[in-house]
mmCIF file of C-alpha atoms and ligand atoms in Angstrom:
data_model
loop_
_atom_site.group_PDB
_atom_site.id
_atom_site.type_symbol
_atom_site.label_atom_id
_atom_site.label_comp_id
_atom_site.label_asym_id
_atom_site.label_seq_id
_atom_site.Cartn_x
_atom_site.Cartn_y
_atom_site.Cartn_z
ATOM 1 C CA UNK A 22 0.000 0.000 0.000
ATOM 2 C CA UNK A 23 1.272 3.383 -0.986
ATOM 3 C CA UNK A 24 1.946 6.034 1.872
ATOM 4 C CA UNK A 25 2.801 3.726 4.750
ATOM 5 C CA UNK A 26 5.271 0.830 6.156
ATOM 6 C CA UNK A 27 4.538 -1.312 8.719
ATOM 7 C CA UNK A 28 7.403 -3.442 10.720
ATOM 8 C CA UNK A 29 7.274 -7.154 10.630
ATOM 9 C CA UNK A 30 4.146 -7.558 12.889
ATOM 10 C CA UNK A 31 3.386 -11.413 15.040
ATOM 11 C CA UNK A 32 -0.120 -11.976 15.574
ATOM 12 C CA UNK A 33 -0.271 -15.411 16.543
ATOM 13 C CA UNK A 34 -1.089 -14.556 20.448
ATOM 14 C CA UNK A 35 -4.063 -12.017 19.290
ATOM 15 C CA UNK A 36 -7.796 -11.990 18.956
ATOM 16 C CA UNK A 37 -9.165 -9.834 15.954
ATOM 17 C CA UNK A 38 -12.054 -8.770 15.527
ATOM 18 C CA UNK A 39 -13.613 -7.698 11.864
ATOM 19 C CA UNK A 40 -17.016 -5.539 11.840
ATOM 20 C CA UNK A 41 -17.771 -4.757 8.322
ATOM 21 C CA UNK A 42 -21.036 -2.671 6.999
ATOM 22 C CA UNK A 43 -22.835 -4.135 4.138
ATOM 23 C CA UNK A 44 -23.835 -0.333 2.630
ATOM 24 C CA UNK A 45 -22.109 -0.807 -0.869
ATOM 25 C CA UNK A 46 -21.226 -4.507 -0.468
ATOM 26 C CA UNK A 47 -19.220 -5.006 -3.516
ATOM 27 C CA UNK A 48 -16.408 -2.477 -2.379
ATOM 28 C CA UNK A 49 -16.757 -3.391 1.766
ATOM 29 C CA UNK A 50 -16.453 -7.076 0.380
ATOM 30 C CA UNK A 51 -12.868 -6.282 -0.865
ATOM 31 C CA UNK A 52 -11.975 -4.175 1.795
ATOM 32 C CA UNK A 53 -12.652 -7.681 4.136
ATOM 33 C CA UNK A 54 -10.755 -9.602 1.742
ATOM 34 C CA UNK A 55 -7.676 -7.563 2.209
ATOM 35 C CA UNK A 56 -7.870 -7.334 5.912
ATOM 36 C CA UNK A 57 -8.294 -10.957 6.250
ATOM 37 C CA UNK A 58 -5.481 -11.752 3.925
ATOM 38 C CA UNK A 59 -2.990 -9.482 5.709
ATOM 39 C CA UNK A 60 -4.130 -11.056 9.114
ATOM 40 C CA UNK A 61 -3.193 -14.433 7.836
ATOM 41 C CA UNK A 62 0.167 -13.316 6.513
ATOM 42 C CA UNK A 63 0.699 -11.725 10.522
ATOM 43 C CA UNK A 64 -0.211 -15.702 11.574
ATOM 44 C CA UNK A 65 -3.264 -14.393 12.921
ATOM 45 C CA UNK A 66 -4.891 -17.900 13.943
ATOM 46 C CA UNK A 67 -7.936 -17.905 10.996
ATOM 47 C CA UNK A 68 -10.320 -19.299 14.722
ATOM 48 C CA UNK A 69 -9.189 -16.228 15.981
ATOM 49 C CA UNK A 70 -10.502 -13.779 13.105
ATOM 50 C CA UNK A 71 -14.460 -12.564 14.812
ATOM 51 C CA UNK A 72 -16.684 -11.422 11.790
ATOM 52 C CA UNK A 73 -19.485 -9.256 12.211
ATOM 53 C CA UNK A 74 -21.718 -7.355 9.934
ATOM 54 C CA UNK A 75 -23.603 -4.706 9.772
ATOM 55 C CA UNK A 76 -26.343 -2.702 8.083
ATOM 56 C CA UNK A 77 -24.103 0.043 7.252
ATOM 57 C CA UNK A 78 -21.388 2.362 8.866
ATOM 58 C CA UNK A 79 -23.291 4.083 11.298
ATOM 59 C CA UNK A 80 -23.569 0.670 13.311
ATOM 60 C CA UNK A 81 -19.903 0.077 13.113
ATOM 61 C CA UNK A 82 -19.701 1.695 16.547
ATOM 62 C CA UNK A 83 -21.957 -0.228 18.173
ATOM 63 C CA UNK A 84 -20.460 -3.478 16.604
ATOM 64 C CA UNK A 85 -16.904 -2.783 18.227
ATOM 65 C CA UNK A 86 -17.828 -1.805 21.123
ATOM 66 C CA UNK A 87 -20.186 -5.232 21.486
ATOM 67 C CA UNK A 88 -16.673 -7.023 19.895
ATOM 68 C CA UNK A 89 -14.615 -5.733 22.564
ATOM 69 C CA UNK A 90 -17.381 -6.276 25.470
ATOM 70 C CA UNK A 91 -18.498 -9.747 24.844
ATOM 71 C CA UNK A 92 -16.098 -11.192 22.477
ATOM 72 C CA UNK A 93 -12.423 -10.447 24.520
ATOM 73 C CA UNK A 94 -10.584 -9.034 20.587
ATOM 74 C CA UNK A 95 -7.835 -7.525 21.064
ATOM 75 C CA UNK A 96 -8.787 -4.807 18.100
ATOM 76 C CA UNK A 97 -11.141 -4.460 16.178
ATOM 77 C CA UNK A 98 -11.620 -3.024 12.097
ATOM 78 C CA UNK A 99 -14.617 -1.321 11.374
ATOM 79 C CA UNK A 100 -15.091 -1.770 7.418
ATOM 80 C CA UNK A 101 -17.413 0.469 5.795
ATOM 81 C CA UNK A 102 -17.748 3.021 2.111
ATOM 82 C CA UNK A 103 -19.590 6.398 2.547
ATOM 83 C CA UNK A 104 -20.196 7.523 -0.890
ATOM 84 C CA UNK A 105 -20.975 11.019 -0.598
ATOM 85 C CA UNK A 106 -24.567 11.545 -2.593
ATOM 86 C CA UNK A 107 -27.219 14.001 -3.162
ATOM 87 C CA UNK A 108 -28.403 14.436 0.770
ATOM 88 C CA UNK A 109 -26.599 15.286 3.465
ATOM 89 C CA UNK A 110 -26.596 11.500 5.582
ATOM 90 C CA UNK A 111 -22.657 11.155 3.781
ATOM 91 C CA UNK A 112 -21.842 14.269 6.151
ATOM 92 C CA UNK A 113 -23.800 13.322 9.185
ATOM 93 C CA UNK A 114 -22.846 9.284 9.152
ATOM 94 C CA UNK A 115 -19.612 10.195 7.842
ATOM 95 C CA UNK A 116 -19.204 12.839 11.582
ATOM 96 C CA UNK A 117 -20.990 10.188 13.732
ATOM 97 C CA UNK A 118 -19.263 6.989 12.842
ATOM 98 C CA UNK A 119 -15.269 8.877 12.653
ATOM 99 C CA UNK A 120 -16.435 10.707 16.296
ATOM 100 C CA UNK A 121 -18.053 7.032 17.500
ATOM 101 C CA UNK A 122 -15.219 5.086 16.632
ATOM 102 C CA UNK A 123 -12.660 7.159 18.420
ATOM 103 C CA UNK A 124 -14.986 7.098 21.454
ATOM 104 C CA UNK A 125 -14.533 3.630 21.740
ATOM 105 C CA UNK A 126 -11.016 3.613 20.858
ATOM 106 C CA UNK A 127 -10.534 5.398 24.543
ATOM 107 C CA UNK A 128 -13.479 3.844 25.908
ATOM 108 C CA UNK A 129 -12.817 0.364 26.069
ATOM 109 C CA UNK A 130 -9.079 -1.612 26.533
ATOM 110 C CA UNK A 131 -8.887 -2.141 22.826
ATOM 111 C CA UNK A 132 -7.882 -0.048 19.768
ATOM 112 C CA UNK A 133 -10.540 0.225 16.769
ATOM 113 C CA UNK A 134 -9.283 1.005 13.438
ATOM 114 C CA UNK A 135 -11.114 3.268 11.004
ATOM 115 C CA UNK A 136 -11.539 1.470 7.459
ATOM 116 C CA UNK A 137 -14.202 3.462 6.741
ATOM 117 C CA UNK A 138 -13.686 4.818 2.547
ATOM 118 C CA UNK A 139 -15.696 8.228 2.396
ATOM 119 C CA UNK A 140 -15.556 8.876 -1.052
ATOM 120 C CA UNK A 141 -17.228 11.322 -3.252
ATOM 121 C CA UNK A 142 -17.778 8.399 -6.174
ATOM 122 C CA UNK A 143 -17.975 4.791 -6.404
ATOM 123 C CA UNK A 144 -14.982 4.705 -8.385
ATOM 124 C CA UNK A 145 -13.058 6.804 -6.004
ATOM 125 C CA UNK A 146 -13.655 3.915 -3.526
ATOM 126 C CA UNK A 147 -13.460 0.791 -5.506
ATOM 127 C CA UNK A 148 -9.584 2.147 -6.614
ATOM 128 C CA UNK A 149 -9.044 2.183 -2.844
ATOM 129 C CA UNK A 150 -10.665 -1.552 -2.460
ATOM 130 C CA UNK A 151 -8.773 -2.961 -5.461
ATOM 131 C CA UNK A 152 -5.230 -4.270 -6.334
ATOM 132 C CA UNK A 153 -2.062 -3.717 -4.494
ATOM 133 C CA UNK A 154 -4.382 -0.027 -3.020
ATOM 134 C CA UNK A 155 -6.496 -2.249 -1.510
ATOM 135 C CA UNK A 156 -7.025 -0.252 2.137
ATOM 136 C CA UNK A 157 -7.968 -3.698 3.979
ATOM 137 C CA UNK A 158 -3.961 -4.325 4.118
ATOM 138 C CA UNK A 159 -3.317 -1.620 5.627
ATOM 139 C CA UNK A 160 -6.392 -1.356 8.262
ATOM 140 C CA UNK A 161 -5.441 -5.140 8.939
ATOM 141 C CA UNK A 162 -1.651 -4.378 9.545
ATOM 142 C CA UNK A 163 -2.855 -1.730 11.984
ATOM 143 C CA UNK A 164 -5.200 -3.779 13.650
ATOM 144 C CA UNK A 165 -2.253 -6.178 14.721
ATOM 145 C CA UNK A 166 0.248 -3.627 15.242
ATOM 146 C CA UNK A 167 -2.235 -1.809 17.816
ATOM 147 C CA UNK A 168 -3.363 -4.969 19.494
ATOM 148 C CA UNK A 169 0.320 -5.519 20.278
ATOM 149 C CA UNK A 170 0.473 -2.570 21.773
ATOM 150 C CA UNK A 171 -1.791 -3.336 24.580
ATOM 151 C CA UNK A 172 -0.926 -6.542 24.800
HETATM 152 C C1 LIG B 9 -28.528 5.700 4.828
HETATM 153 C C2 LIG B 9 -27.155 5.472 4.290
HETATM 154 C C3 LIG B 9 -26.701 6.201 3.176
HETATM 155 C C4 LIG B 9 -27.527 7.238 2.497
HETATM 156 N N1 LIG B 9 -25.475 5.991 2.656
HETATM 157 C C5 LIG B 9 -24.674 5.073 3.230
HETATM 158 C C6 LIG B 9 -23.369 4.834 2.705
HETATM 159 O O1 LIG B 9 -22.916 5.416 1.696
HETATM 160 N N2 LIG B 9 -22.589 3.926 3.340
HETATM 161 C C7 LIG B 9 -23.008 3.239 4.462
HETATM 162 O O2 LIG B 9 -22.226 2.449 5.011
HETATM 163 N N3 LIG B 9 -24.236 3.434 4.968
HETATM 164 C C8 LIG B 9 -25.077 4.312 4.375
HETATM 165 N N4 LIG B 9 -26.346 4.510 4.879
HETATM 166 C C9 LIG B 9 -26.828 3.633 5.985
HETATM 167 C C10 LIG B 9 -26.433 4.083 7.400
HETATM 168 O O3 LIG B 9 -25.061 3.809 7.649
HETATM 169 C C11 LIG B 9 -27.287 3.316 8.445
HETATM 170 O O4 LIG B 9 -27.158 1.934 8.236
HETATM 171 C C12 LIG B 9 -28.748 3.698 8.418
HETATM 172 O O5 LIG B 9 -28.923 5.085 8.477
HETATM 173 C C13 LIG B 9 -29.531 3.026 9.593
HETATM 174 O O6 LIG B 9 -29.022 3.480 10.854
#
C-alpha cells in the first residue's frame, strides 16, 4: 500500500475482531478480503478472526464496542464506504461513525481502526478496495500492530 510501512508484525497470540457494513457490499467485500489476507500473513490464527456485519457504517460503533465487550478481541476493524450523494446522511454518518469510533477507541481496553472509505464516487472507492491499493492491508496491519500494543 502506498503512503505507509509497517514493521514485521506477530499476531499469533491475538484476537481480531472484523465488523464490516454491508452499505455498498461489492467495495466493503474487498476491503474484508484484504484485511483478512494481511491477518493471515501476521499468523493471525484464521479461529481467531471474529466477523461481524452490519447494516451500514453508522452501526460500526456499536459493533466494536459489542466485539470488545463480549467477544475479549484484542482490536477491532470497522469496514465500511460512505459515498458522498445528493443528501446530506454522507456528512452526518460520515461525523458520527469517525467521532463514535474514536470514542470507543478510549473507551474500552482495545484499539478500533477506522476502514471506513468516504468517497465522493464509487470509483473513487473501488480504486481504494482494489489491487495492491487495496485499504484492507493496511487497516489489517494496523489492527495487529495496535493490538500488540496493549498486549
Ligand atoms: C442511509 C445510508 C446512506 C444514504 N449511505 C450510506 C453509505 O454510503 N454507506 C453506508 O455504510 N451506509 C449508508 N447509509 C446507511 C447508514 O449507515 C445506516 O445503516 C442507516 O442510516 C440506519 O441506521
Amino acid at each position: 500500500m502506498k503512503g505507509i510501512t509497517f514493521p514485521k508484525l506477530d499476531g499469533s497470540s491475538l484476537k481480531i475482531g472484523i465488523a464490516v457494513a454491508r452499505w455498498n457490499e461489492h467495495i466493503t467485500k474487498k476491503l474484508l478480503e484484504g484485511c483478512k489476507e494481511v491477518l493471515l500473513e501476521c499468523n493471525v490464527l484464521p479461529e481467531n478472526i471474529i466477523e461481524l456485519e452490519t447494516p451500514g457504517s453508522y452501526e460500526l460503533p456499536y459493533a466494536a464496542q459489542q466485539l470488545i465487550k463480549k467477544r475479549g478481541v484484542n482490536a477491532v476493524v470497522c469496514l465500511g464506504t460512505l459515498i458522498k450523494g445528493e443528501t446530506m446522511h454522507f456528512e452526518y454518518i460520515s461525523q458520527a461513525v469517525t467521532q463514535g469510533i474514536m470514542d470507543i477507541n478510549l473507551e474500552h481496553d482495545a484499539p478500533v481502526i477506522f476502514g471506513i472509505l468516504t468517497c465522493l464516487t464509487e470509483e473513487q472507492a473501488m480504486a481504494r478496495a482494489t489491487g495492491d491499493n487495496n485499504h484492507g492491508f493496511g487497516w489489517g496491519k494496523s489492527a495487529v500492530e495496535m493490538a500488540l500494543i496493549g498486549k
